[in-house]
Amino acid sequence: MIQVYNSLTRKKEPFVPINPHHINMYVCGMTVYDYCHIGHARSLVAFDMINRYFRHRGFNMKFVRNITDIDDKIIARANERGITIQELTAEFIDKMNEDCEALNILKPDQEPRATEHIAGMLEMIGKLIEKGLAYPAENGDVYYRVREFKEYGKLSNQSIDELRSGERVAVDQFKEDPLDFVLWKHAKEGEPYWDSPFGKGRPGWHIECSVMSAEELGTHFDIHGGGMDLKFPHHECEIAQSEGCHDHPMANYWMHNGFINIDNEKMSKSLGNFFTIREILEIYPAEVLRFFILNAHYRSHINYSDETITQAGNGLRRLYTALSQAPETIPTLPESHPLMDKFYAAMDDDFNSPLAISILYEAATAYNKTGEAIYYTLLKELGGVLGLLQQAPEAFLQGDSNDLGIDIDAMILARNEARANKEWAESDRIRDELTALGIALEDKDGKTTWRKIS
């Protein structure tokens, strides 16, 4: 049985879906006003891995990842650039999709946008007002009464009094309590707005996910996920809204991925250590970034540096090197095998991808030593469960050779001609020149292949 760490109960629990063999999972997606950064990559890859594994294990999945396409930052960036909000969000949705494709992220089954669900948000806000859990303020905003939801703080394991004394809460003269949060923001001049019973305005951030998850998956579903930074206040507020409105649990399991630090410091634009996905992919192959992320448990914090991602690249190269010598006949994945059993045991234990990857190394080592085709299959197929090792090995190992400024194939041909003529010094000179350029040659069965080694 698959064990899942539930952030709500703060322990691992057997995973039991509401409906057998079917899983509904909602993950908070992007606010589309800028390029996705490496922290977004962590969440995208982590929940893609979880989504893939559930599907591989025979579950039918409905995986929903939302898009926030109305927000203070979106409005500010559109105004700054002198374009419409629709133009800005369309641009960065396209860029997000390009990053996801590069990282081999499966498309979600549904990708709702906040602006498509305004009616549902207004309906939920109305219900919360009727139940006394929300109130319209004099300035035209609508707020949630946090103290009226007695379980507020259960996800972050904080009491309301602790939150009141420990959190920096924006002073707002129109709130009944500093902890109350906004459900509906009144329209300021020049801002986009929707008509509502409370006046012209737009939704607060938290209400978006409560409504989109309910309309796509129902008011009670299996898994709600996102980055650890969303646990409080975003997910805490979602619980208050959804459970306050519907009077039953929102999600059975809450899952949160850890942070990425840069050179052992928290990523921050002010520190100058802020990297977008596409900036990293200008230097490293996308699959190396994916492999780097999966080499750490999804709940742990990981450190990104030139050294750690280079190590990941070397590890992935080792696996592709094993796959570069395909057997004449490739068997199908067996129903059972000791390495498969170990792989599944690792992944069944709260998706322990680094342990699963260690089993891929075992398969590669066994294939290199024995040449038995079953190990090739295990390496390729189990790698695919993690969204890895699906390129042609030569394409990965050779990488982008255009930047070397040489014709590698012509140099190999010249070397082979020198060898045929027993001009060993010339043959060695060409090999040494290629080695100095980070190119390794391998002679086997009368053919010479090459791969990048740095």
PDB file of C-alpha atoms in Angstrom, residues 142-297:
ATOM      1  CA  VAL A 142     -15.527  41.406   1.763  1.00  0.00           C
ATOM      2  CA  TYR A 143     -13.560  39.686   4.551  1.00  0.00           C
ATOM      3  CA  TYR A 144     -13.531  36.224   6.116  1.00  0.00           C
ATOM      4  CA  ARG A 145     -14.092  36.110   9.897  1.00  0.00           C
ATOM      5  CA  VAL A 146     -11.164  33.917  10.920  1.00  0.00           C
ATOM      6  CA  ARG A 147     -12.197  33.583  14.565  1.00  0.00           C
ATOM      7  CA  GLU A 148     -15.556  32.119  13.537  1.00  0.00           C
ATOM      8  CA  PHE A 149     -13.798  29.109  11.977  1.00  0.00           C
ATOM      9  CA  LYS A 150     -12.646  27.314  15.098  1.00  0.00           C
ATOM     10  CA  GLU A 151     -10.170  25.027  13.291  1.00  0.00           C
ATOM     11  CA  TYR A 152      -8.216  27.837  11.656  1.00  0.00           C
ATOM     12  CA  GLY A 153      -4.515  27.014  12.020  1.00  0.00           C
ATOM     13  CA  LYS A 154      -4.904  23.225  11.981  1.00  0.00           C
ATOM     14  CA  LEU A 155      -2.792  22.786   8.826  1.00  0.00           C
ATOM     15  CA  SER A 156       0.076  24.992   9.998  1.00  0.00           C
ATOM     16  CA  ASN A 157      -0.342  23.684  13.569  1.00  0.00           C
ATOM     17  CA  GLN A 158      -0.885  27.135  15.070  1.00  0.00           C
ATOM     18  CA  SER A 159      -3.639  28.480  17.246  1.00  0.00           C
ATOM     19  CA  ILE A 160      -5.481  31.677  16.377  1.00  0.00           C
ATOM     20  CA  ASP A 161      -3.964  33.414  19.396  1.00  0.00           C
ATOM     21  CA  GLU A 162      -0.446  32.367  18.312  1.00  0.00           C
ATOM     22  CA  LEU A 163      -1.129  33.669  14.814  1.00  0.00           C
ATOM     23  CA  ARG A 164      -2.441  36.942  16.228  1.00  0.00           C
ATOM     24  CA  SER A 165       0.680  37.531  18.311  1.00  0.00           C
ATOM     25  CA  GLY A 166       3.256  36.044  15.956  1.00  0.00           C
ATOM     26  CA  GLU A 167       2.257  37.114  12.450  1.00  0.00           C
ATOM     27  CA  ARG A 168       2.755  40.462  10.828  1.00  0.00           C
ATOM     28  CA  VAL A 169      -0.757  41.329   9.754  1.00  0.00           C
ATOM     29  CA  ALA A 170      -1.411  44.344   7.559  1.00  0.00           C
ATOM     30  CA  VAL A 171      -3.283  47.048   9.435  1.00  0.00           C
ATOM     31  CA  ASP A 172      -6.665  47.590   7.851  1.00  0.00           C
ATOM     32  CA  GLN A 173      -9.188  49.878   9.561  1.00  0.00           C
ATOM     33  CA  PHE A 174     -12.073  48.133   7.810  1.00  0.00           C
ATOM     34  CA  LYS A 175     -11.354  44.673   9.258  1.00  0.00           C
ATOM     35  CA  GLU A 176     -13.094  43.463  12.400  1.00  0.00           C
ATOM     36  CA  ASP A 177      -9.941  41.532  13.297  1.00  0.00           C
ATOM     37  CA  PRO A 178      -6.379  41.843  11.940  1.00  0.00           C
ATOM     38  CA  LEU A 179      -6.357  38.120  11.059  1.00  0.00           C
ATOM     39  CA  ASP A 180      -9.392  38.420   8.769  1.00  0.00           C
ATOM     40  CA  PHE A 181      -8.485  38.009   5.108  1.00  0.00           C
ATOM     41  CA  VAL A 182     -10.032  39.405   1.963  1.00  0.00           C
ATOM     42  CA  LEU A 183     -12.438  37.425  -0.204  1.00  0.00           C
ATOM     43  CA  TRP A 184     -13.441  40.230  -2.567  1.00  0.00           C
ATOM     44  CA  LYS A 185     -11.477  43.413  -3.297  1.00  0.00           C
ATOM     45  CA  HIS A 186     -13.299  46.564  -4.294  1.00  0.00           C
ATOM     46  CA  ALA A 187     -12.186  48.006  -7.623  1.00  0.00           C
ATOM     47  CA  LYS A 188      -9.681  50.822  -7.622  1.00  0.00           C
ATOM     48  CA  GLU A 189      -9.624  53.303 -10.460  1.00  0.00           C
ATOM     49  CA  GLY A 190      -8.045  51.875 -13.608  1.00  0.00           C
ATOM     50  CA  GLU A 191      -8.158  48.283 -12.371  1.00  0.00           C
ATOM     51  CA  PRO A 192     -10.157  45.454 -13.991  1.00  0.00           C
ATOM     52  CA  TYR A 193     -13.351  44.522 -12.186  1.00  0.00           C
ATOM     53  CA  TRP A 194     -16.425  42.327 -12.213  1.00  0.00           C
ATOM     54  CA  ASP A 195     -19.908  43.300 -11.075  1.00  0.00           C
ATOM     55  CA  SER A 196     -21.031  41.653  -7.864  1.00  0.00           C
ATOM     56  CA  PRO A 197     -23.671  41.983  -5.128  1.00  0.00           C
ATOM     57  CA  PHE A 198     -20.921  43.631  -3.055  1.00  0.00           C
ATOM     58  CA  GLY A 199     -19.960  46.172  -5.707  1.00  0.00           C
ATOM     59  CA  LYS A 200     -17.469  46.248  -8.543  1.00  0.00           C
ATOM     60  CA  GLY A 201     -14.290  44.376  -7.724  1.00  0.00           C
ATOM     61  CA  ARG A 202     -12.217  41.232  -8.140  1.00  0.00           C
ATOM     62  CA  PRO A 203     -11.547  38.099  -6.075  1.00  0.00           C
ATOM     63  CA  GLY A 204      -8.949  37.687  -3.369  1.00  0.00           C
ATOM     64  CA  TRP A 205      -6.271  35.085  -3.999  1.00  0.00           C
ATOM     65  CA  HIS A 206      -7.400  32.407  -1.531  1.00  0.00           C
ATOM     66  CA  ILE A 207     -10.998  32.148  -2.754  1.00  0.00           C
ATOM     67  CA  GLU A 208      -9.824  31.247  -6.264  1.00  0.00           C
ATOM     68  CA  CYS A 209      -8.490  27.800  -5.352  1.00  0.00           C
ATOM     69  CA  SER A 210     -11.403  26.949  -3.060  1.00  0.00           C
ATOM     70  CA  VAL A 211     -13.795  27.469  -5.949  1.00  0.00           C
ATOM     71  CA  MET A 212     -11.715  26.036  -8.800  1.00  0.00           C
ATOM     72  CA  SER A 213     -10.968  22.827  -6.881  1.00  0.00           C
ATOM     73  CA  ALA A 214     -14.645  22.385  -5.929  1.00  0.00           C
ATOM     74  CA  GLU A 215     -15.900  23.009  -9.460  1.00  0.00           C
ATOM     75  CA  GLU A 216     -13.354  20.645 -11.030  1.00  0.00           C
ATOM     76  CA  LEU A 217     -13.155  17.884  -8.392  1.00  0.00           C
ATOM     77  CA  GLY A 218     -16.100  18.350  -6.028  1.00  0.00           C
ATOM     78  CA  THR A 219     -16.125  19.789  -2.538  1.00  0.00           C
ATOM     79  CA  HIS A 220     -14.347  16.744  -1.045  1.00  0.00           C
ATOM     80  CA  PHE A 221     -11.388  15.246  -2.920  1.00  0.00           C
ATOM     81  CA  ASP A 222      -8.295  13.145  -2.299  1.00  0.00           C
ATOM     82  CA  ILE A 223      -5.144  15.273  -2.502  1.00  0.00           C
ATOM     83  CA  HIS A 224      -4.373  18.975  -2.359  1.00  0.00           C
ATOM     84  CA  GLY A 225      -0.763  19.889  -3.068  1.00  0.00           C
ATOM     85  CA  GLY A 226       1.623  22.776  -3.504  1.00  0.00           C
ATOM     86  CA  GLY A 227       4.853  24.297  -2.283  1.00  0.00           C
ATOM     87  CA  MET A 228       5.600  24.423   1.423  1.00  0.00           C
ATOM     88  CA  ASP A 229       5.398  28.213   1.275  1.00  0.00           C
ATOM     89  CA  LEU A 230       1.670  27.888   0.489  1.00  0.00           C
ATOM     90  CA  LYS A 231       0.830  25.977   3.670  1.00  0.00           C
ATOM     91  CA  PHE A 232       0.248  29.275   5.468  1.00  0.00           C
ATOM     92  CA  PRO A 233      -1.630  31.402   4.796  1.00  0.00           C
ATOM     93  CA  HIS A 234      -2.934  30.239   1.389  1.00  0.00           C
ATOM     94  CA  HIS A 235      -3.874  26.637   2.140  1.00  0.00           C
ATOM     95  CA  GLU A 236      -4.969  27.473   5.667  1.00  0.00           C
ATOM     96  CA  CYS A 237      -7.359  30.045   4.232  1.00  0.00           C
ATOM     97  CA  GLU A 238      -8.599  27.616   1.591  1.00  0.00           C
ATOM     98  CA  ILE A 239      -9.533  25.156   4.316  1.00  0.00           C
ATOM     99  CA  ALA A 240     -11.378  27.852   6.269  1.00  0.00           C
ATOM    100  CA  GLN A 241     -13.348  28.948   3.187  1.00  0.00           C
ATOM    101  CA  SER A 242     -14.152  25.496   1.811  1.00  0.00           C
ATOM    102  CA  GLU A 243     -14.884  23.682   5.048  1.00  0.00           C
ATOM    103  CA  GLY A 244     -16.693  26.694   6.476  1.00  0.00           C
ATOM    104  CA  CYS A 245     -18.914  26.755   3.403  1.00  0.00           C
ATOM    105  CA  HIS A 246     -19.508  23.026   2.905  1.00  0.00           C
ATOM    106  CA  ASP A 247     -19.265  21.682   6.485  1.00  0.00           C
ATOM    107  CA  HIS A 248     -17.009  18.741   5.599  1.00  0.00           C
ATOM    108  CA  PRO A 249     -13.301  18.155   4.910  1.00  0.00           C
ATOM    109  CA  MET A 250     -11.921  19.745   1.760  1.00  0.00           C
ATOM    110  CA  ALA A 251      -9.140  17.228   1.003  1.00  0.00           C
ATOM    111  CA  ASN A 252      -8.097  14.037   2.762  1.00  0.00           C
ATOM    112  CA  TYR A 253      -4.370  14.462   2.158  1.00  0.00           C
ATOM    113  CA  TRP A 254      -2.344  17.674   2.024  1.00  0.00           C
ATOM    114  CA  MET A 255       1.063  17.370   0.356  1.00  0.00           C
ATOM    115  CA  HIS A 256       3.809  20.011   0.226  1.00  0.00           C
ATOM    116  CA  ASN A 257       7.137  20.033  -1.563  1.00  0.00           C
ATOM    117  CA  GLY A 258      10.252  21.553   0.002  1.00  0.00           C
ATOM    118  CA  PHE A 259      12.240  24.614  -1.029  1.00  0.00           C
ATOM    119  CA  ILE A 260      15.236  25.037  -3.303  1.00  0.00           C
ATOM    120  CA  ASN A 261      18.080  27.040  -1.811  1.00  0.00           C
ATOM    121  CA  ILE A 262      20.788  28.608  -3.975  1.00  0.00           C
ATOM    122  CA  ASP A 263      24.332  28.028  -2.693  1.00  0.00           C
ATOM    123  CA  ASN A 264      22.810  27.335   0.736  1.00  0.00           C
ATOM    124  CA  GLU A 265      20.866  30.604   0.812  1.00  0.00           C
ATOM    125  CA  LYS A 266      17.165  31.195   0.310  1.00  0.00           C
ATOM    126  CA  MET A 267      16.478  32.247  -3.263  1.00  0.00           C
ATOM    127  CA  SER A 268      15.773  35.978  -3.457  1.00  0.00           C
ATOM    128  CA  LYS A 269      15.956  38.652  -6.131  1.00  0.00           C
ATOM    129  CA  SER A 270      17.462  41.017  -3.576  1.00  0.00           C
ATOM    130  CA  LEU A 271      20.353  38.579  -3.002  1.00  0.00           C
ATOM    131  CA  GLY A 272      20.977  38.219  -6.720  1.00  0.00           C
ATOM    132  CA  ASN A 273      20.553  34.437  -6.590  1.00  0.00           C
ATOM    133  CA  PHE A 274      17.219  34.229  -8.378  1.00  0.00           C
ATOM    134  CA  PHE A 275      17.136  31.961 -11.439  1.00  0.00           C
ATOM    135  CA  THR A 276      14.365  31.313 -13.920  1.00  0.00           C
ATOM    136  CA  ILE A 277      13.975  27.867 -15.441  1.00  0.00           C
ATOM    137  CA  ARG A 278      14.999  29.133 -18.860  1.00  0.00           C
ATOM    138  CA  GLU A 279      18.148  30.773 -17.498  1.00  0.00           C
ATOM    139  CA  ILE A 280      19.244  27.407 -16.103  1.00  0.00           C
ATOM    140  CA  LEU A 281      18.346  25.607 -19.332  1.00  0.00           C
ATOM    141  CA  GLU A 282      20.685  27.895 -21.234  1.00  0.00           C
ATOM    142  CA  ILE A 283      23.511  26.151 -19.360  1.00  0.00           C
ATOM    143  CA  TYR A 284      22.249  22.674 -18.475  1.00  0.00           C
ATOM    144  CA  PRO A 285      20.006  20.197 -20.317  1.00  0.00           C
ATOM    145  CA  ALA A 286      16.420  20.181 -19.069  1.00  0.00           C
ATOM    146  CA  GLU A 287      16.553  16.515 -18.109  1.00  0.00           C
ATOM    147  CA  VAL A 288      19.557  17.219 -15.883  1.00  0.00           C
ATOM    148  CA  LEU A 289      17.470  19.779 -13.972  1.00  0.00           C
ATOM    149  CA  ARG A 290      14.627  17.264 -13.632  1.00  0.00           C
ATOM    150  CA  PHE A 291      17.080  14.572 -12.483  1.00  0.00           C
ATOM    151  CA  PHE A 292      18.629  17.000  -9.980  1.00  0.00           C
ATOM    152  CA  ILE A 293      15.204  17.731  -8.461  1.00  0.00           C
ATOM    153  CA  LEU A 294      14.234  14.049  -8.255  1.00  0.00           C
ATOM    154  CA  ASN A 295      17.527  13.176  -6.568  1.00  0.00           C
ATOM    155  CA  ALA A 296      16.094  14.704  -3.393  1.00  0.00           C
ATOM    156  CA  HIS A 297      12.941  13.619  -1.593  1.00  0.00           C
TER     157      HIS A 297
END
